[in-house]
PDB file of C-alpha atoms in Angstrom:
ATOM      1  CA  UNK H1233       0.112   2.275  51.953  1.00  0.00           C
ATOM      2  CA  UNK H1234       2.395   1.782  49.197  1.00  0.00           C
ATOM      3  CA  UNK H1235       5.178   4.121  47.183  1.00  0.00           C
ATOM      4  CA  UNK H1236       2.923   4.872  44.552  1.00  0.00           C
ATOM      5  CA  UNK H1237       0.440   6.813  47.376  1.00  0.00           C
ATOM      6  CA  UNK H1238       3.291   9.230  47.868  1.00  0.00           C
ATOM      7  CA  UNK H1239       3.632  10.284  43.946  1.00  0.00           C
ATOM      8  CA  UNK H1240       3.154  13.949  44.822  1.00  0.00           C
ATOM      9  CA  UNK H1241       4.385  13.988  47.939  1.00  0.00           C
ATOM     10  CA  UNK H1242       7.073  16.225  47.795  1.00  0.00           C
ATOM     11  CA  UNK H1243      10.443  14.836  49.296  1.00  0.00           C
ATOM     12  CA  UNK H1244      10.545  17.209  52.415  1.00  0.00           C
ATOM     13  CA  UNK H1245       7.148  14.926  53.253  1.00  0.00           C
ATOM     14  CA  UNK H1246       9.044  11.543  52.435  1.00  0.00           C
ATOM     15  CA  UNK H1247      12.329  12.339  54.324  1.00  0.00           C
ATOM     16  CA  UNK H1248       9.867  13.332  57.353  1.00  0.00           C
ATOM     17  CA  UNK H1249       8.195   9.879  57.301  1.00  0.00           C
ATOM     18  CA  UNK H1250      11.799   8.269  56.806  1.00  0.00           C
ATOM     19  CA  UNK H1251      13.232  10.115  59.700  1.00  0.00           C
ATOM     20  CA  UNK H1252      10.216   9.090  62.020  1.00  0.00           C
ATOM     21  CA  UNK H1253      10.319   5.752  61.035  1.00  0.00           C
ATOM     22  CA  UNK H1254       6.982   5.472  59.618  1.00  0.00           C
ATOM     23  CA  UNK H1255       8.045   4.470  56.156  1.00  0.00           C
ATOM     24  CA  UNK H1256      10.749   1.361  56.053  1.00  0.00           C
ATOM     25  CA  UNK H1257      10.274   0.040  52.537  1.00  0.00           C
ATOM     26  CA  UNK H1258      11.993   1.406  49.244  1.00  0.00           C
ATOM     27  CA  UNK H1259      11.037   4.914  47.731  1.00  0.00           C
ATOM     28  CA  UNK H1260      10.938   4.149  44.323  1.00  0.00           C
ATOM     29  CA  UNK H1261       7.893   5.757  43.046  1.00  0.00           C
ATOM     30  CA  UNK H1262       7.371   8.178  45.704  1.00  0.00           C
ATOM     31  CA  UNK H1263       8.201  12.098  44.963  1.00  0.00           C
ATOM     32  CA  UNK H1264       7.042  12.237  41.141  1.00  0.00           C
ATOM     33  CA  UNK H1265       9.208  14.515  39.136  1.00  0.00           C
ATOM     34  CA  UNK H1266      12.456  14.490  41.336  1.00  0.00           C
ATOM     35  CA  UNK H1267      15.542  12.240  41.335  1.00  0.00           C
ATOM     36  CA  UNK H1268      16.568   9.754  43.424  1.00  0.00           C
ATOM     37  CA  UNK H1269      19.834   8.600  44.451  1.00  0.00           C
ATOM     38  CA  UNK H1270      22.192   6.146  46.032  1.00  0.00           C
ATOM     39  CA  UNK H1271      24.392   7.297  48.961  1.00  0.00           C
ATOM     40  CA  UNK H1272      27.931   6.218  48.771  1.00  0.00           C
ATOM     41  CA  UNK H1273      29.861   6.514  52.158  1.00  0.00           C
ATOM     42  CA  UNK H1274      33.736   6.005  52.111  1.00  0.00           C
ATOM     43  CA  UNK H1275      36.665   6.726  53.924  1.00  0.00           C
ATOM     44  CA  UNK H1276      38.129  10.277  53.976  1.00  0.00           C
ATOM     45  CA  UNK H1277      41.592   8.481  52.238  1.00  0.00           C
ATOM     46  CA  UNK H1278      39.005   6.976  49.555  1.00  0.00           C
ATOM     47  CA  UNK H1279      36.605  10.110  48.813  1.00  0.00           C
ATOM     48  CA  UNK H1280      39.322  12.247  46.537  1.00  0.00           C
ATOM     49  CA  UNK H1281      39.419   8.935  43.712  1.00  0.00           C
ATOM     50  CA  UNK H1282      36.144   8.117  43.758  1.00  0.00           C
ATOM     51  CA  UNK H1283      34.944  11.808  42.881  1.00  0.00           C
ATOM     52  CA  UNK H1284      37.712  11.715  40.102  1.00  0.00           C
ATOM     53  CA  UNK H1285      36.281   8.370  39.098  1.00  0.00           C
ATOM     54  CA  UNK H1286      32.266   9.826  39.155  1.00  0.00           C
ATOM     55  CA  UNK H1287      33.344  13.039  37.232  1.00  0.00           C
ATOM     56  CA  UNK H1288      34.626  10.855  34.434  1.00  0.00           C
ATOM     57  CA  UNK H1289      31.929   8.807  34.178  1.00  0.00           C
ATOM     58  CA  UNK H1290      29.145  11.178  35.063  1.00  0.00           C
ATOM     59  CA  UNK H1291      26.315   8.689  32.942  1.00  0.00           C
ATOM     60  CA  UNK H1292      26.713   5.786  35.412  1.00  0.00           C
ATOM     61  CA  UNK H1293      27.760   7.528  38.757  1.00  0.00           C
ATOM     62  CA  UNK H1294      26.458  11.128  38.664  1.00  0.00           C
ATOM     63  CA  UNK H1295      27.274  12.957  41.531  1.00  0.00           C
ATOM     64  CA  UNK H1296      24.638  15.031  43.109  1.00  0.00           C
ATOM     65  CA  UNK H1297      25.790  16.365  46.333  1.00  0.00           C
ATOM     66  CA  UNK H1298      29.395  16.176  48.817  1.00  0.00           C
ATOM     67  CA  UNK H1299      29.179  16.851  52.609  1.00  0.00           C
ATOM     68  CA  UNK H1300      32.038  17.471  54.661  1.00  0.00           C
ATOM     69  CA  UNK H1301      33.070  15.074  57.209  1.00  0.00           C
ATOM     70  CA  UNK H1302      30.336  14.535  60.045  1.00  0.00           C
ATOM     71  CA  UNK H1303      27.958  17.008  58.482  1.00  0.00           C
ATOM     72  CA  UNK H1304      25.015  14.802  57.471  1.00  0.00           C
ATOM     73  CA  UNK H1305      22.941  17.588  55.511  1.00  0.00           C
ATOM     74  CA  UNK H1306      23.301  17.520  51.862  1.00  0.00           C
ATOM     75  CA  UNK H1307      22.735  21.271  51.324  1.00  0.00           C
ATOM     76  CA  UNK H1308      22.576  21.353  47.387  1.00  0.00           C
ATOM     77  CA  UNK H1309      20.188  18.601  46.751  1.00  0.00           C
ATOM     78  CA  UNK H1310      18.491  18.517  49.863  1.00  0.00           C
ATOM     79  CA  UNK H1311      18.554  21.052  52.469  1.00  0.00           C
ATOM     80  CA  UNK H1312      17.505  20.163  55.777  1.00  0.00           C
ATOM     81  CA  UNK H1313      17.596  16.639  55.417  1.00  0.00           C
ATOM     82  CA  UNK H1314      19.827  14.410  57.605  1.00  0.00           C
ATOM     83  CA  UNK H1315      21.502  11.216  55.690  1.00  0.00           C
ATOM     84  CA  UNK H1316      21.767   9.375  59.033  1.00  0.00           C
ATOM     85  CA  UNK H1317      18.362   9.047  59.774  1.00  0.00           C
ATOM     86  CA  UNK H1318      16.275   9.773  56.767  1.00  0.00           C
TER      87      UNK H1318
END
């Protein structure tokens, strides 16, 4: 299978492959119609600047979602999905 077989899957579907470990390669192409994103992890003492720094340049580093620390849902952009395994 490749990316491009998953163009209307809808991301729910994709995460659940992810998280089961049936899909290891990249996503783009999968999910047509929604956005994907990079994950940026940092230190607590980092987070506050680097959220100033996105918000002012919101072209290049939009951001889409904030969890608290050890709460690996991202509940605006994706609720019920797990960053630390799918």
């Amino acid at each position: 299978m490749k990316a491009s077989d998953y163009a209307n899957s809808s991301p729910r579907e994709v995460r659940q492959l992810i998280r089961e470990g049936k899909w290891t390669l990249p996503t783009p192409g999968m999910c047509k119609g929604h956005v994907q994103g990079n994950l940026v992890v940092l230190p607590r003492d980092l987070a506050y600047d680097f959220l100033v720094f996105a918000q002012r340049n919101p072209k290049p580093c939009p951001i889409l979602d904030v969890t608290e620390p050890g709460d690996p849902e991202p509940k605006i952009v994706a609720p019920g999905a797990d960053i630390s395994t799918d």
